[in-house]
Tab-separated table of C-alpha atoms in Angstrom:
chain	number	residue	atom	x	y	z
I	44	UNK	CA	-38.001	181.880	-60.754
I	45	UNK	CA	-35.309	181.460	-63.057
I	46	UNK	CA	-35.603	181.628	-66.430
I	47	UNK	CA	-33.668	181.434	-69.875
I	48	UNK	CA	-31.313	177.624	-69.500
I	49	UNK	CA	-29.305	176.809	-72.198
I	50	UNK	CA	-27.392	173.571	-71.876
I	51	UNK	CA	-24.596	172.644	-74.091
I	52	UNK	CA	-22.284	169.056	-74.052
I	53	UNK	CA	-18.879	170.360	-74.212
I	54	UNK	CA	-18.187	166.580	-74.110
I	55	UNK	CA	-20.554	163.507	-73.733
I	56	UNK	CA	-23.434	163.875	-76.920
I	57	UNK	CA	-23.290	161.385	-79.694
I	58	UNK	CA	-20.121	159.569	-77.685
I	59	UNK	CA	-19.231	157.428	-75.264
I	60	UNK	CA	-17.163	160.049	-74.238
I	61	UNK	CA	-16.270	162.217	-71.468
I	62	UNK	CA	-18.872	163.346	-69.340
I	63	UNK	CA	-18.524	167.491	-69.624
I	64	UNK	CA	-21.889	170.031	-69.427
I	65	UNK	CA	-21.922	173.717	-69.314
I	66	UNK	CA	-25.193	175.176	-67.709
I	67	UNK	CA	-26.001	178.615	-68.307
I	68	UNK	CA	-28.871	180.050	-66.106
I	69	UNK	CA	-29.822	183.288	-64.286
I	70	UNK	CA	-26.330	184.729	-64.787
I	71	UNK	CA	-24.879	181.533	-63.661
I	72	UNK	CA	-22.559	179.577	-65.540
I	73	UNK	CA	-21.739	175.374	-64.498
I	74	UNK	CA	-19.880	173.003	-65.469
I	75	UNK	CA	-21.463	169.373	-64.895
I	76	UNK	CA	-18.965	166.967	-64.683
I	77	UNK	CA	-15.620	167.096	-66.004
I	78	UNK	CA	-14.319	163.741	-67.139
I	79	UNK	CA	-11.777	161.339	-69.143
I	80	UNK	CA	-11.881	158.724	-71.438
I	81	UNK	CA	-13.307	156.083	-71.507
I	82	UNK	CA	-11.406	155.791	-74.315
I	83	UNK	CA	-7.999	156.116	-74.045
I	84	UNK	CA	-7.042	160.012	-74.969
I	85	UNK	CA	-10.376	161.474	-74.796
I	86	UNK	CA	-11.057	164.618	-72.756
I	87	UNK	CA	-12.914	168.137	-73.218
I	88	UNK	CA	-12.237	170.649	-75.534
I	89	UNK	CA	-12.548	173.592	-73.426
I	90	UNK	CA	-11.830	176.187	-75.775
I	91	UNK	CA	-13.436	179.122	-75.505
I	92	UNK	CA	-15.923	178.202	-72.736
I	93	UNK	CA	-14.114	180.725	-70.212
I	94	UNK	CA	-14.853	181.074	-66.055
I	95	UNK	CA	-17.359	179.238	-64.764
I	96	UNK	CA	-18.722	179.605	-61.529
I	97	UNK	CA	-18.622	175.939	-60.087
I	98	UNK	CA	-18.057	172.569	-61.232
I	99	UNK	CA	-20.437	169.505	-59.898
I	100	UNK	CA	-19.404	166.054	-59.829
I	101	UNK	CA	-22.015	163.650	-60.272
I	102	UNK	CA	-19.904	160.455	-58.761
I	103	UNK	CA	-16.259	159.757	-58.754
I	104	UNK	CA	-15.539	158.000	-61.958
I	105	UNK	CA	-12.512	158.965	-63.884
I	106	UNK	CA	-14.778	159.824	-66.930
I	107	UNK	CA	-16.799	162.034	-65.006
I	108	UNK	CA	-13.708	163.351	-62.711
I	109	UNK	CA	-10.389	162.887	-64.518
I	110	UNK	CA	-10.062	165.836	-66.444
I	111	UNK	CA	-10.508	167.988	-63.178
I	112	UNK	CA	-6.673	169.333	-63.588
I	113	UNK	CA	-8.553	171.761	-66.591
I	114	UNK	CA	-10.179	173.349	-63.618
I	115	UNK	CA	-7.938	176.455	-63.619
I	116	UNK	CA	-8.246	177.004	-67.285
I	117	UNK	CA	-12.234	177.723	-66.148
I	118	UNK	CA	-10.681	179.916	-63.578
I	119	UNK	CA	-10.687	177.816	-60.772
I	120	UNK	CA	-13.877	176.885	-59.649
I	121	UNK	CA	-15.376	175.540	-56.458
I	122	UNK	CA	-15.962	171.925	-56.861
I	123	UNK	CA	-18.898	170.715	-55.512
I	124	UNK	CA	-18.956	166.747	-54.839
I	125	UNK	CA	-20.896	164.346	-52.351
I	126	UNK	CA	-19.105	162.958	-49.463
I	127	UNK	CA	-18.623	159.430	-50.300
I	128	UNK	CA	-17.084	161.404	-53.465
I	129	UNK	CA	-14.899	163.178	-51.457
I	130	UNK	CA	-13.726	159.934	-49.449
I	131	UNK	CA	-12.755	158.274	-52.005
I	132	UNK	CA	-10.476	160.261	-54.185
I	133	UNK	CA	-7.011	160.740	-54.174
I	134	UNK	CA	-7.229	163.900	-56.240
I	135	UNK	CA	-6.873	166.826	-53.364
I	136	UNK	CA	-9.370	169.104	-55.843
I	137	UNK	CA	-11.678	166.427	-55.041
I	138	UNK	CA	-10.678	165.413	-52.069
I	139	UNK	CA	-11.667	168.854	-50.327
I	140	UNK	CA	-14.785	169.683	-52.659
I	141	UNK	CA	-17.363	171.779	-51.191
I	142	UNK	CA	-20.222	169.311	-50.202
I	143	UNK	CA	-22.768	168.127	-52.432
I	144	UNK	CA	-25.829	166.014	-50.744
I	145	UNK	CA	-26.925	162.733	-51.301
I	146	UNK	CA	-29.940	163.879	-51.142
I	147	UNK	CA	-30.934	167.362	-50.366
I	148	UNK	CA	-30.568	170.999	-51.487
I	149	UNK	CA	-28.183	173.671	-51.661
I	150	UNK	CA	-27.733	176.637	-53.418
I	151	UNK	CA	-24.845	177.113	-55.879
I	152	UNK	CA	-23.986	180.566	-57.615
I	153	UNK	CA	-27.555	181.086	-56.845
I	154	UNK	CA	-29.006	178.323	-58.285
I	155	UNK	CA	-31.171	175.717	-56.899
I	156	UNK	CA	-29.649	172.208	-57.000
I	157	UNK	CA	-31.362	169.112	-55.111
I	158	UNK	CA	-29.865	165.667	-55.717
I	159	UNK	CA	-31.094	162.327	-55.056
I	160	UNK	CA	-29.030	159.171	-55.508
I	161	UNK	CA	-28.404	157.929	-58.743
I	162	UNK	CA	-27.397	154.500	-57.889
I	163	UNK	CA	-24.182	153.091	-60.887
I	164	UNK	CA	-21.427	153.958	-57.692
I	165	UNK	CA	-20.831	155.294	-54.533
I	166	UNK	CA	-22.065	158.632	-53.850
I	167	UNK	CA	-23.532	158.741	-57.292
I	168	UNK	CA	-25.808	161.495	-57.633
I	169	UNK	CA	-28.969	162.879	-59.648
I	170	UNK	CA	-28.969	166.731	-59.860
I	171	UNK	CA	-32.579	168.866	-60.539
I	172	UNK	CA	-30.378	172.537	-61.373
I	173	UNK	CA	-33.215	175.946	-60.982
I	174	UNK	CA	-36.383	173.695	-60.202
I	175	UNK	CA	-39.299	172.242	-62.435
I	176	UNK	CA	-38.758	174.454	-64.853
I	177	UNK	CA	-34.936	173.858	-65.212
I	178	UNK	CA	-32.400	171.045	-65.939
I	179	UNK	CA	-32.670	166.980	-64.719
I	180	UNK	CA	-28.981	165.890	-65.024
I	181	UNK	CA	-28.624	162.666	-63.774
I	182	UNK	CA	-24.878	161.717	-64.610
I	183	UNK	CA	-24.583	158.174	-64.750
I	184	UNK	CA	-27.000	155.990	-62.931
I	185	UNK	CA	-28.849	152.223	-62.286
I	186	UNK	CA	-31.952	151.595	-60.810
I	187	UNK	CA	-31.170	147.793	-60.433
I	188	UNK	CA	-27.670	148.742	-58.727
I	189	UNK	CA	-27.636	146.190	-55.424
I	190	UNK	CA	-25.299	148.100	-53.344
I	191	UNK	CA	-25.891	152.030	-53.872
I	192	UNK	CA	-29.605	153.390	-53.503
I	193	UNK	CA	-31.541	155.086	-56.670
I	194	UNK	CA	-34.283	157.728	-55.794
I	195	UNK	CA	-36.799	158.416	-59.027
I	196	UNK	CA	-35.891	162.272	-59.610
I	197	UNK	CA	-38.452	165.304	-60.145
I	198	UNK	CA	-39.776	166.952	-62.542
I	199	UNK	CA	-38.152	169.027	-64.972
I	200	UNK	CA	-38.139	170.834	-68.192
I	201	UNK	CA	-35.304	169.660	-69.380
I	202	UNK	CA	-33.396	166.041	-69.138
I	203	UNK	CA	-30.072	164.983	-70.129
I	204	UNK	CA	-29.669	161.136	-69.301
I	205	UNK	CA	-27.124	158.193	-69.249
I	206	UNK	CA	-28.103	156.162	-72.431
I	207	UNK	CA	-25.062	154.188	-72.653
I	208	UNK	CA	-26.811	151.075	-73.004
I	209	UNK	CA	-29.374	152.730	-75.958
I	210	UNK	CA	-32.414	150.428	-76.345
I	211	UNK	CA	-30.784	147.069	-74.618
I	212	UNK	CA	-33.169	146.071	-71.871
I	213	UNK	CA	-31.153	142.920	-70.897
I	214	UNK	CA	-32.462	142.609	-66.876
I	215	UNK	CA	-29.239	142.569	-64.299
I	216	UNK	CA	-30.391	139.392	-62.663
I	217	UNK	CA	-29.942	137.700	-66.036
I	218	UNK	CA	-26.607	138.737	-66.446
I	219	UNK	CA	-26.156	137.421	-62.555
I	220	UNK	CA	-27.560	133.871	-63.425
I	221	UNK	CA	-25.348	133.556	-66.448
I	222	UNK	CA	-21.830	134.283	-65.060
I	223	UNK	CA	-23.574	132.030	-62.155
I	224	UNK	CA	-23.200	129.515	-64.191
I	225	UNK	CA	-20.468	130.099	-65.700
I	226	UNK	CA	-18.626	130.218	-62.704
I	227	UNK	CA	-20.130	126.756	-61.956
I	228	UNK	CA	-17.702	125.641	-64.702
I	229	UNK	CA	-14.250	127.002	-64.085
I	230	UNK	CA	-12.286	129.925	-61.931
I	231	UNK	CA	-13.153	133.397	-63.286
I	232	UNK	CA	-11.349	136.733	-63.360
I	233	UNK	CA	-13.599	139.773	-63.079
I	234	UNK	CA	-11.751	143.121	-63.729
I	235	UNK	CA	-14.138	145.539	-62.411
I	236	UNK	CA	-13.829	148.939	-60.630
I	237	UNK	CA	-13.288	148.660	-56.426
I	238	UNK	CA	-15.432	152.125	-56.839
I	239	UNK	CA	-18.783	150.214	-58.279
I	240	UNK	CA	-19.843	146.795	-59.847
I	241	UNK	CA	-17.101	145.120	-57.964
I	242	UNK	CA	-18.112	145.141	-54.671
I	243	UNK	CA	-21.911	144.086	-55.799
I	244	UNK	CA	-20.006	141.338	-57.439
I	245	UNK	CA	-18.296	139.859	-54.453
I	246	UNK	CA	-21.553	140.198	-52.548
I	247	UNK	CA	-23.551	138.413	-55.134
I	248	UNK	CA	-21.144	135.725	-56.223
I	249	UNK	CA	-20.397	134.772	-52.253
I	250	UNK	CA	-23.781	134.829	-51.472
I	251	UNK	CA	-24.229	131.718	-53.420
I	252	UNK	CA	-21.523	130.176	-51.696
I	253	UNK	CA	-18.635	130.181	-54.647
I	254	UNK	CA	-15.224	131.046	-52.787
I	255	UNK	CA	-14.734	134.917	-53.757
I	256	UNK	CA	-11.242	136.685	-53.838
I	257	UNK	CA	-11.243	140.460	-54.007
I	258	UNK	CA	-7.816	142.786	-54.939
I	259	UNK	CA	-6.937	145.061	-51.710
I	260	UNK	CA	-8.831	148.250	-54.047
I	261	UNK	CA	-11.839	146.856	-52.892
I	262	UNK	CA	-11.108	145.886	-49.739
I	263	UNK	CA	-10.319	149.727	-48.940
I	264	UNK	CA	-12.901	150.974	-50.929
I	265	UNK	CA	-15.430	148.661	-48.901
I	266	UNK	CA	-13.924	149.691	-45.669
I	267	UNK	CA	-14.331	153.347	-46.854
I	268	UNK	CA	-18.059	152.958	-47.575
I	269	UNK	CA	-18.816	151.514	-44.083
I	270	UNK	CA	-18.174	154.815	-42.593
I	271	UNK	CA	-20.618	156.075	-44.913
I	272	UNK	CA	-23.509	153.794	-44.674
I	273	UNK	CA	-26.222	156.782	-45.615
I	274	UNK	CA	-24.732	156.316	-49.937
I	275	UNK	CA	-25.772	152.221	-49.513
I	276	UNK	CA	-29.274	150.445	-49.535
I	277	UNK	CA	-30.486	148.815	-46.556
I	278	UNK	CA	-28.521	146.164	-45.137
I	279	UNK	CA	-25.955	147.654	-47.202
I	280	UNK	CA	-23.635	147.846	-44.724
I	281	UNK	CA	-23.781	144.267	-42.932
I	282	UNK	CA	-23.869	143.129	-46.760
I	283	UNK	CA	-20.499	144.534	-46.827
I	284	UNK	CA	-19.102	143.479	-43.420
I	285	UNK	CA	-20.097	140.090	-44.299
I	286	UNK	CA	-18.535	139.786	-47.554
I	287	UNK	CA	-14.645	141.641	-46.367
I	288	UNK	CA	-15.091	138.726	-43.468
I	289	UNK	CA	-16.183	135.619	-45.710
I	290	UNK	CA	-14.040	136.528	-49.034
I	291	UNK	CA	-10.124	136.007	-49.406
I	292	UNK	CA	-7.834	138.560	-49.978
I	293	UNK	CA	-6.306	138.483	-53.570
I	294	UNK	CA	-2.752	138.937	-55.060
I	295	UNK	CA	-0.749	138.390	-58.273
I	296	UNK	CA	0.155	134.805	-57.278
I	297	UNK	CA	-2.839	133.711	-55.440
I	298	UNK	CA	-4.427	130.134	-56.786
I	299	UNK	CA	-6.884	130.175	-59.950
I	300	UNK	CA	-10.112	129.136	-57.347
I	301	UNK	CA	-13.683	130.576	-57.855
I	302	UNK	CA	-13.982	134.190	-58.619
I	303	UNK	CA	-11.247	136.392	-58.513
I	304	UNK	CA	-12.526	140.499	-58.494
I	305	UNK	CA	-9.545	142.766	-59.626
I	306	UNK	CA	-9.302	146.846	-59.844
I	307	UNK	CA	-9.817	147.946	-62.962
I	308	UNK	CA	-12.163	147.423	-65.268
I	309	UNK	CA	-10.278	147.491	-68.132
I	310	UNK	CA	-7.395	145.678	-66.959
I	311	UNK	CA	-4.306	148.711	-68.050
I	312	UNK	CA	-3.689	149.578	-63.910
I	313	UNK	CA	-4.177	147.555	-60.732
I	314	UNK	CA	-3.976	144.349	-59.854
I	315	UNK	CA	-5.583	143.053	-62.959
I	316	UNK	CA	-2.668	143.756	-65.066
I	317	UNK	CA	-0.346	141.336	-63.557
I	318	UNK	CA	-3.740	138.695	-63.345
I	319	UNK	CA	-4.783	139.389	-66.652
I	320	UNK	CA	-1.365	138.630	-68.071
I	321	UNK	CA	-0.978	135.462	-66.322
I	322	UNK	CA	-3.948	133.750	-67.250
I	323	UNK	CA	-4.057	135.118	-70.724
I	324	UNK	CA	-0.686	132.907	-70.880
I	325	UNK	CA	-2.031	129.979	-68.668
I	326	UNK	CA	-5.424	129.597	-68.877
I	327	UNK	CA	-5.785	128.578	-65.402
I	328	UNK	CA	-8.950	131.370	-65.342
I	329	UNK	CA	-11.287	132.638	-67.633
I	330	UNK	CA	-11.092	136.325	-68.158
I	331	UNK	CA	-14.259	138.323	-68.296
I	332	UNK	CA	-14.847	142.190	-68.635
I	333	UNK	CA	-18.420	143.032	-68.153
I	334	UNK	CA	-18.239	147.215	-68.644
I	335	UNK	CA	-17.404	149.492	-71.839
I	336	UNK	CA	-14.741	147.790	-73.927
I	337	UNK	CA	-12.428	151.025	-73.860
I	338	UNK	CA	-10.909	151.332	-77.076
I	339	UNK	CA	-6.973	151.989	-76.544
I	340	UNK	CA	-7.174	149.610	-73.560
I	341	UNK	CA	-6.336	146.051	-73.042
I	342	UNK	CA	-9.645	144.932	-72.715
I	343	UNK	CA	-11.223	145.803	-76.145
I	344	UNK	CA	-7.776	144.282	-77.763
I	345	UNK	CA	-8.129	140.390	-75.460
I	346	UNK	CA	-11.646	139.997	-76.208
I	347	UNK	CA	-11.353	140.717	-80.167
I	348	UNK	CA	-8.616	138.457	-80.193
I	349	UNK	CA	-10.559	135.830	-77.942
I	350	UNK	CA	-8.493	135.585	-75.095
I	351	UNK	CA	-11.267	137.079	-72.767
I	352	UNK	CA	-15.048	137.275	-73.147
I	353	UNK	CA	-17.890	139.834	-72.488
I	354	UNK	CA	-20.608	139.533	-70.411
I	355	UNK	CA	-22.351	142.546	-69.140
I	356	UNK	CA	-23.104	143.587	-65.768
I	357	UNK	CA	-25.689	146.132	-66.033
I	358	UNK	CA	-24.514	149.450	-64.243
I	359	UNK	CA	-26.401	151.850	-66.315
I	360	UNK	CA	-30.566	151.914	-67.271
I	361	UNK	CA	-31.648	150.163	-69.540
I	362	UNK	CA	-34.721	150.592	-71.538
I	363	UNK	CA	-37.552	149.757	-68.901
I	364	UNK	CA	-35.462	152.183	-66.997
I	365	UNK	CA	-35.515	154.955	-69.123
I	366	UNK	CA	-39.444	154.967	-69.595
I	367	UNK	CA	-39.455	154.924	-66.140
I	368	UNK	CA	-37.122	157.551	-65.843
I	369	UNK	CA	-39.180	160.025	-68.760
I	370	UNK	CA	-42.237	159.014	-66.988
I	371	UNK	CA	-40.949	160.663	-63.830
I	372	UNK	CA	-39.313	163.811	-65.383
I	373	UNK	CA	-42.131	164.458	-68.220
I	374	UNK	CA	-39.216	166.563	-70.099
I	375	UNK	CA	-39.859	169.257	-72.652
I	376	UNK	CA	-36.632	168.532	-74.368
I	377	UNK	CA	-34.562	165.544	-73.532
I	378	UNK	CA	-30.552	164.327	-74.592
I	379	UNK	CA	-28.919	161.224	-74.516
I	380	UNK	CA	-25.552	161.069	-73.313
I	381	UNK	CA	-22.772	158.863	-73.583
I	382	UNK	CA	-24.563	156.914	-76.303
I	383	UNK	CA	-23.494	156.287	-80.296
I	384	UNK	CA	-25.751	157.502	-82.926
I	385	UNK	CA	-26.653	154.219	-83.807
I	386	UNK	CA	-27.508	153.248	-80.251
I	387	UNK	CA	-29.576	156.647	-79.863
I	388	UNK	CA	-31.230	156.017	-82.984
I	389	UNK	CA	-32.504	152.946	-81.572
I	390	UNK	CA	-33.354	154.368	-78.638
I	391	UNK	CA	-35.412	157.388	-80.331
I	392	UNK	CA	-37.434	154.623	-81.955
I	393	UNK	CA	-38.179	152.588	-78.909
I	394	UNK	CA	-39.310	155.684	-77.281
I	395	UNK	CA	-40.635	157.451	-79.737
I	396	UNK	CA	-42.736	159.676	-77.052
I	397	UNK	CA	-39.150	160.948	-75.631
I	398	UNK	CA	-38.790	164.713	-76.599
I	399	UNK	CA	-35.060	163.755	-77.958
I	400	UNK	CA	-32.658	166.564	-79.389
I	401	UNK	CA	-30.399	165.809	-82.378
I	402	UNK	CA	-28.272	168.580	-81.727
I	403	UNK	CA	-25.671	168.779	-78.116
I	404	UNK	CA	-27.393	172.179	-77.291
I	405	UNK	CA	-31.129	172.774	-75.284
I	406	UNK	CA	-32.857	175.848	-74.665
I	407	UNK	CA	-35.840	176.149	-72.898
């Protein structure tokens, strides 16, 4: 059995930051995740942490991926990602990643690590790292996600958790009903990423019949997930089908009509720049970001100065889902990630029963 984890958050503690982990176990040494931003100029101070034996990737988002060209200052690890992962990248270290399951087991540097899906995106995984007595890492993840499955993980002695949200327990299917009803008003622009929330938008909003127009991101992305119809729910797959047949393809100068879904989220690349721009100007739409307001990005800057609004679409737990989610893992020592002190504060007090750490190291 192994014995003697330490954990430390090169990036990711007391931040909405870049996810970034190093796991040191049994003579192993891992890096979890190795990402960018949100914010605009934020990555991992590496200094110091030296070779590392592999690098996991818990999903493909850039702030859990996009600092993967710091790989051969670690000495060039083998990445280790999930197929859907893999699939969807266009970054060739990702792109031919050693496999990680979706759900399974496999040994890395002589380590046990079994994943589960984690929901938040495709090919999103949980990882349990050296058994019940090790580390629960569950990168970022949703139990009420739509689209992509979320198993309850094990057991373990150790948790570090996605508490983006902090104590908010807002349910998803009120955030549905109220840009339901807001789209019952006037034409909407959704920026959202092709490689998540999007594509649960499209099915959602064209389910109840409102004429849905997606950017050609997500119509790849969605034809990329078909071949992989293990990383969706049930029915995931003719939910998909059905909404690339019934929704219109979307371009720059495509009419203002129902909801428009444009790659990405926080409208400074893809289609949504050249959207966002004209109907900040026209107000033939309104604009509406529902994810992190990334500071340095135009999203943050339109809805401060009222020119778009926020209304969240939950793609993280909230805090039903984290008791849930302690009540499953019965941690020793537990850390929120990717949260502000304030929000963790809160978050310590609504769960006051949660062995939380104040410090970005664990040892168990």
């Amino acid at each position: 059995m192994t014995t003697g984890f330490h954990l430390r958050a090169i990036s990711g503690f007391g931040v909405k930051g870049p996810a970034c982990f190093l796991l040191e176990a049994g003579g192993a040494r891992l890096i979890l995740d190795l990402g960018e931003g949100p914010d605009a100029g934020m990555r991992p101070d590496l200094a110091g942490v030296g070779p590392v034996d592999a690098i996991l990737i818990s999903h493909g988002h850039p702030d859990h991926i996009g600092a993967l060209d710091l790989a051969p200052g670690l000495g060039g690890p083998p990445v280790h990602a999930t197929a859907p992962v893999r699939a969807l990248t266009d970054d060739p270290r990702l792109a031919h990643a050693q496999d990680l399951p979706l759900c399974g087991q496999v040994q890395v540097a002589g380590l046990a690590v079994e994943t589960g899906m984690a929901g938040h995106a495709p090919g999103a995984v949980w990882m349990r790292i050296g058994g019940a007595g090790g580390l629960l890492y569950t990168g970022d993840m949703s139990a009420e996600s739509t689209l992509y499955p979320c198993a309850p993980p094990p057991p373990a002695a150790a948790l570090v958790f996605d508490a983006s949200y902090g104590a908010a327990d807002d349910p998803l299917a009120d955030q549905v009903a109220h840009l339901l009803a807001l789209a019952a008003t006037r034409p909407l622009l959704l920026p959202a990423p092709a490689g998540g929330r999007g594509l649960e938008m499209a099915i959602a909003f064209a389910a109840e019949g409102l004429p849905v127009s997606r950017c050609p991101a997500h119509r790849q992305v969605a034809a990329l997930l078909l071949e992989h119809p293990g990383a969706l729910v049930p029915g995931g797959d003719e939910a998909l089908a059905g909404m690339l047949a019934g929704t219109a393809a979307l371009s720059a100068d495509s009419a203002a009509v129902g909801v428009m879904i444009a790659a990405k989220p926080n409208g400074d690349a893809g289609l949504a720049v050249d959207l966002i721009a004209r109907f900040a100007q026209t107000g033939e739409a309104e604009i509406v970001f529902t994810g992190h307001l990334a500071a340095g990005k135009p999203a943050a800057e339109l809805v401060a100065s009222g020119r778009a609004r926020f209304a969240r679409w939950n793609v993280h737990p909230r805090l039903s889902g984290l008791a849930a989610l302690a009540g499953h893992v019965q941690p020793r020592l537990a850390m929120a990630a990717f949260v502000e002190p304030a929000r963790a504060a809160d978050l310590a007090a609504a769960l006051p029963d949660l062995p939380l750490v104040g410090a970005p190291e664990l040892r168990w």
